[in-house]
Amino acid sequence: MQAFQILIDGFAISALYALGATGFTLIFGVSGVLNLSHGAIMVAAAVAAWAAASVLGVGTYAGALIGVAVALIAAFATYFAVVKPIQDSRRIPNEEKEIFVLTGTLLWGIMIQELIAYFFTNNAKTVLPIVQGVVDVLGVRTPKNEIFTAIVCCLVIALLWLLVNRTRTGKAVLAASMNPRGVTLLGLELTNIYVVVWAIYGILAGIAGVLLGMFLGVSSYSVGPLTASAFSIVVLGGLGSVSGSLIAAFVVGYLETLTAYLVSPAYRTIPALLLLVFVMYIRPQGLLGRR
Amino acid sequence: MGTFFTSRLFFVSLALVVIAATLPLYVSGYVLGLLTVAFYFGVFAMAWDLLFGFAGEVNFGPTFLIGVGAYTAGILNAQYGWSVYLCIVLGALASVIAGLVLALPALRVRGPYFGLTTLVAVLMLQNFIVVFADLTGGEIGLTIPDVITINAGANYWIALGFMTISAAILYGLSQSPVGLVLQASGQDPVQAGALGFNIVKHKLAAFIVSAFFSGLSGALLVFYFGTASVGTVVDVAVGVNVIVAAVLGGRRTVLGAALGAIFLIVAGEFLRPTGELATFIVSAVALLVVLFFPGGFLGAALSREARS
């Protein structure tokens, strides 16, 4: 009974972690950017979906769409207002661009977080789920929303896989992640590829944020932990490796669920953190990382 | 020419310190209290800049080192009643040991991986403080019975003196041959290694020095506040402030980091009437500085001087 419960709950949370981390790792893989405003963009999507559905009353579907749209806009704003100016800057030495992107996106994330706190307060918001009710799965009473979350996450990740491996745009993105200079020699504009990647990222982060808002609820306090968890999953899996971060998401998700059920919810995050330190110690490049 | 600018910088700094030292004679205790905190923060930022600006390592966990120093000192005083000065020394020592434990695995990896290791250290410390609430006071925080002094002026002078001495040592170190090797290994580790310098040893030394000053400053801050809490000395958000202060003031300048910290704290206070928007405004200003004056305050001032 409890084993099934852990299996089901762990799967839903892991799938959500996987979706949340995929966009993050995609951007790093393609352009070497670690976007520390990630958590803020996810929360912005969830809060927008909540506000549209609960305050304006546009309905759950339209609310979810608005949430994703807000994440898309926020992702573009992050790229054009923060990341691109730093990458193009001639006053910042090349070897320091990484730290400037980190600092810049961090500050940008804090700005989004504070605006959310200012307009929508710090209170936790739960987005009204698209599907409601409870079903019996393997003898475990499971909210339909939990199953919906898991299915959508898997579908979106599968779609992303098809997009990257089966379409022309996807192949260009893949090529850019392997050899940026080579891609420009083929006559493709790197900036265009980056814009596509940020658009994909925005949609992924938006869907993840809205689903999180329906599943667990969010507040402006979730911003830091969300960024940190995406960051750890991505590093555990190996920076830039999408399949690595999928595996890592399931490892972390199940480890947290196991700890919460079998030990105590208070210790929830500790084993995953210890595992992360351990992996970094014996395999610094992460599970599937390349160096 | 180089010595000319350093000497000019030296005289400007000296004048600033002398003027700052006279403040208790004519400003209110409220302003002194604000600046006291800002000075301790200045040491946090300078210690961080030594590691980042010179060794090229992005330490996302300055509050791990600060927190270990602060909590060690606080716990020894609150739970065992040891004397304040012993607690401060042991706090700094604990921070050095914690820094070593963190640096050994962390220095094997570079860039984002190093950043994450240090970030994880903060998250773990935070978790342990909450889990061992009996010892640490948990989420509420630890109340510390002793303070160094309750005199606002004396506290201010201690903080100013501490910051000035730390600044002199850290700045001197950054300009010394050791600092130059660090800078070289931060910019091109392969070439610096090829020149025969033991990069890991130098970085480890930088980490230890950074840990020592962070821990000492954290311990002193605890005995100024009379409390230790996750929100004031461990939280990731505090670490963000330290990083922003250093970048804002001008990375690789050490002294700029202190200016950045003082600016952040004072600006935050001035913006208090704007309520919840204060952090937004400070972050926006910091982002604009990062985008348009990447050298920071001191970097911009020095390059203007170099041009004229």
PDB file of C-alpha atoms in Angstrom, chain A residues 28 34 36 81-82 85-86 89 91-93 95-96 98-100 102-104 106-108 110-111 114-115 117-118 122 228 231-232 235 238-239 266-267 269-270 273-274 276-277 280-282 284-286 289-291, chain B residues 48 52-53 58 60 104-105 108-117 119-121 123-124 127-128 131 186-187 240 243-244 247 251-252 274 276-280 282-287 289-295:
ATOM      1  CA  PHE A  28      22.999  25.709 -20.633  1.00  0.00           C
ATOM      2  CA  LEU A  34      22.979  29.289 -16.257  1.00  0.00           C
ATOM      3  CA  LEU A  36      19.344  31.932 -12.109  1.00  0.00           C
ATOM      4  CA  ALA A  81      17.345  42.623 -21.399  1.00  0.00           C
ATOM      5  CA  VAL A  82      19.935  40.730 -19.358  1.00  0.00           C
ATOM      6  CA  PRO A  85      23.602  42.646 -23.397  1.00  0.00           C
ATOM      7  CA  ILE A  86      26.135  40.888 -21.158  1.00  0.00           C
ATOM      8  CA  SER A  89      29.283  43.707 -23.958  1.00  0.00           C
ATOM      9  CA  ARG A  91      33.539  46.068 -21.457  1.00  0.00           C
ATOM     10  CA  ILE A  92      33.193  42.676 -19.763  1.00  0.00           C
ATOM     11  CA  PRO A  93      36.149  40.359 -20.393  1.00  0.00           C
ATOM     12  CA  GLU A  95      36.289  34.879 -19.116  1.00  0.00           C
ATOM     13  CA  GLU A  96      34.066  36.846 -16.728  1.00  0.00           C
ATOM     14  CA  GLU A  98      29.742  33.631 -16.958  1.00  0.00           C
ATOM     15  CA  ILE A  99      29.774  35.310 -13.542  1.00  0.00           C
ATOM     16  CA  PHE A 100      28.077  38.401 -14.978  1.00  0.00           C
ATOM     17  CA  LEU A 102      24.911  34.557 -13.118  1.00  0.00           C
ATOM     18  CA  THR A 103      24.798  37.843 -11.200  1.00  0.00           C
ATOM     19  CA  GLY A 104      22.581  39.508 -13.792  1.00  0.00           C
ATOM     20  CA  LEU A 106      20.058  36.413 -10.187  1.00  0.00           C
ATOM     21  CA  LEU A 107      19.241  40.117  -9.779  1.00  0.00           C
ATOM     22  CA  TRP A 108      16.614  39.870 -12.518  1.00  0.00           C
ATOM     23  CA  ILE A 110      14.954  38.923  -7.434  1.00  0.00           C
ATOM     24  CA  MET A 111      13.270  41.798  -9.285  1.00  0.00           C
ATOM     25  CA  GLU A 114       9.768  41.293  -5.476  1.00  0.00           C
ATOM     26  CA  LEU A 115       7.243  42.494  -8.059  1.00  0.00           C
ATOM     27  CA  ALA A 117       5.398  39.879  -3.707  1.00  0.00           C
ATOM     28  CA  TYR A 118       4.395  43.539  -4.139  1.00  0.00           C
ATOM     29  CA  ASN A 122       3.786  36.572  -0.195  1.00  0.00           C
ATOM     30  CA  ALA A 228      18.313  25.706  -6.421  1.00  0.00           C
ATOM     31  CA  PHE A 231      20.367  23.741 -10.527  1.00  0.00           C
ATOM     32  CA  SER A 232      21.153  20.675  -8.383  1.00  0.00           C
ATOM     33  CA  VAL A 235      24.417  19.395 -12.100  1.00  0.00           C
ATOM     34  CA  GLY A 238      25.645  16.534 -15.864  1.00  0.00           C
ATOM     35  CA  LEU A 239      25.412  20.127 -17.079  1.00  0.00           C
ATOM     36  CA  ALA A 266      11.417  17.604   7.898  1.00  0.00           C
ATOM     37  CA  TYR A 267      14.413  15.715   6.500  1.00  0.00           C
ATOM     38  CA  THR A 269      15.757  17.450   1.104  1.00  0.00           C
ATOM     39  CA  ILE A 270      18.804  16.310   3.113  1.00  0.00           C
ATOM     40  CA  LEU A 273      21.772  17.088  -1.022  1.00  0.00           C
ATOM     41  CA  LEU A 274      24.137  14.544   0.509  1.00  0.00           C
ATOM     42  CA  LEU A 276      24.700  15.481  -4.718  1.00  0.00           C
ATOM     43  CA  VAL A 277      27.831  16.215  -2.677  1.00  0.00           C
ATOM     44  CA  MET A 280      30.310  15.666  -7.117  1.00  0.00           C
ATOM     45  CA  TYR A 281      33.117  14.224  -5.071  1.00  0.00           C
ATOM     46  CA  ILE A 282      33.572  11.023  -7.083  1.00  0.00           C
ATOM     47  CA  PRO A 284      32.466  16.035 -10.624  1.00  0.00           C
ATOM     48  CA  GLN A 285      31.009  16.229 -14.132  1.00  0.00           C
ATOM     49  CA  GLY A 286      27.732  14.649 -12.991  1.00  0.00           C
ATOM     50  CA  GLY A 289      28.182  14.954 -18.012  1.00  0.00           C
ATOM     51  CA  ARG A 290      30.747  15.554 -20.694  1.00  0.00           C
ATOM     52  CA  ARG A 291      33.974  17.396 -20.153  1.00  0.00           C
TER      53      ARG A 291
ATOM     54  CA  TRP B  48      34.327  36.966  -1.070  1.00  0.00           C
ATOM     55  CA  PHE B  52      36.227  35.388  -6.749  1.00  0.00           C
ATOM     56  CA  GLY B  53      38.099  38.412  -8.021  1.00  0.00           C
ATOM     57  CA  VAL B  58      32.415  31.910  -7.833  1.00  0.00           C
ATOM     58  CA  PHE B  60      27.774  30.939  -4.020  1.00  0.00           C
ATOM     59  CA  LEU B 104      38.964  20.160  -0.715  1.00  0.00           C
ATOM     60  CA  PRO B 105      36.181  18.645  -2.844  1.00  0.00           C
ATOM     61  CA  ARG B 108      38.588  19.821  -7.777  1.00  0.00           C
ATOM     62  CA  VAL B 109      35.776  21.188  -9.902  1.00  0.00           C
ATOM     63  CA  ARG B 110      35.480  24.496 -11.711  1.00  0.00           C
ATOM     64  CA  GLY B 111      33.017  27.191 -12.641  1.00  0.00           C
ATOM     65  CA  PRO B 112      29.351  26.281 -12.195  1.00  0.00           C
ATOM     66  CA  TYR B 113      30.211  23.002 -10.460  1.00  0.00           C
ATOM     67  CA  PHE B 114      32.232  24.857  -7.834  1.00  0.00           C
ATOM     68  CA  GLY B 115      29.377  27.335  -7.490  1.00  0.00           C
ATOM     69  CA  LEU B 116      26.878  24.563  -6.912  1.00  0.00           C
ATOM     70  CA  THR B 117      29.009  22.734  -4.352  1.00  0.00           C
ATOM     71  CA  LEU B 119      25.499  26.567  -2.727  1.00  0.00           C
ATOM     72  CA  VAL B 120      24.677  23.050  -1.540  1.00  0.00           C
ATOM     73  CA  ALA B 121      26.851  23.642   1.525  1.00  0.00           C
ATOM     74  CA  LEU B 123      21.415  24.572   1.952  1.00  0.00           C
ATOM     75  CA  MET B 124      22.784  21.740   4.111  1.00  0.00           C
ATOM     76  CA  ASN B 127      18.750  22.177   7.023  1.00  0.00           C
ATOM     77  CA  PHE B 128      20.960  21.100   9.906  1.00  0.00           C
ATOM     78  CA  VAL B 131      16.851  19.863  12.323  1.00  0.00           C
ATOM     79  CA  GLY B 186      41.909  32.699 -12.138  1.00  0.00           C
ATOM     80  CA  GLN B 187      42.357  34.019 -15.669  1.00  0.00           C
ATOM     81  CA  VAL B 240      23.304  37.075  -2.725  1.00  0.00           C
ATOM     82  CA  ILE B 243      27.947  38.808  -4.013  1.00  0.00           C
ATOM     83  CA  VAL B 244      25.990  41.792  -5.302  1.00  0.00           C
ATOM     84  CA  VAL B 247      30.280  43.053  -7.967  1.00  0.00           C
ATOM     85  CA  ARG B 251      35.333  43.030  -8.430  1.00  0.00           C
ATOM     86  CA  ARG B 252      39.040  42.470  -8.026  1.00  0.00           C
ATOM     87  CA  THR B 274       8.944  52.386  -0.211  1.00  0.00           C
ATOM     88  CA  GLU B 276       8.222  46.022  -0.210  1.00  0.00           C
ATOM     89  CA  LEU B 277       9.641  47.717  -3.288  1.00  0.00           C
ATOM     90  CA  ALA B 278      12.962  48.503  -1.543  1.00  0.00           C
ATOM     91  CA  THR B 279      14.597  45.206  -2.564  1.00  0.00           C
ATOM     92  CA  PHE B 280      13.243  45.615  -6.092  1.00  0.00           C
ATOM     93  CA  VAL B 282      18.170  47.986  -4.989  1.00  0.00           C
ATOM     94  CA  SER B 283      18.259  44.935  -7.305  1.00  0.00           C
ATOM     95  CA  ALA B 284      17.327  47.066 -10.315  1.00  0.00           C
ATOM     96  CA  VAL B 285      20.095  49.567  -9.528  1.00  0.00           C
ATOM     97  CA  ALA B 286      22.553  46.714  -9.060  1.00  0.00           C
ATOM     98  CA  LEU B 287      21.495  45.160 -12.389  1.00  0.00           C
ATOM     99  CA  VAL B 289      25.461  48.787 -12.676  1.00  0.00           C
ATOM    100  CA  VAL B 290      26.261  45.209 -13.744  1.00  0.00           C
ATOM    101  CA  LEU B 291      25.056  45.940 -17.301  1.00  0.00           C
ATOM    102  CA  PHE B 292      26.466  49.428 -17.827  1.00  0.00           C
ATOM    103  CA  PHE B 293      29.372  49.785 -15.388  1.00  0.00           C
ATOM    104  CA  PRO B 294      30.714  46.237 -15.187  1.00  0.00           C
ATOM    105  CA  GLY B 295      33.794  47.523 -13.365  1.00  0.00           C
TER     106      GLY B 295
END
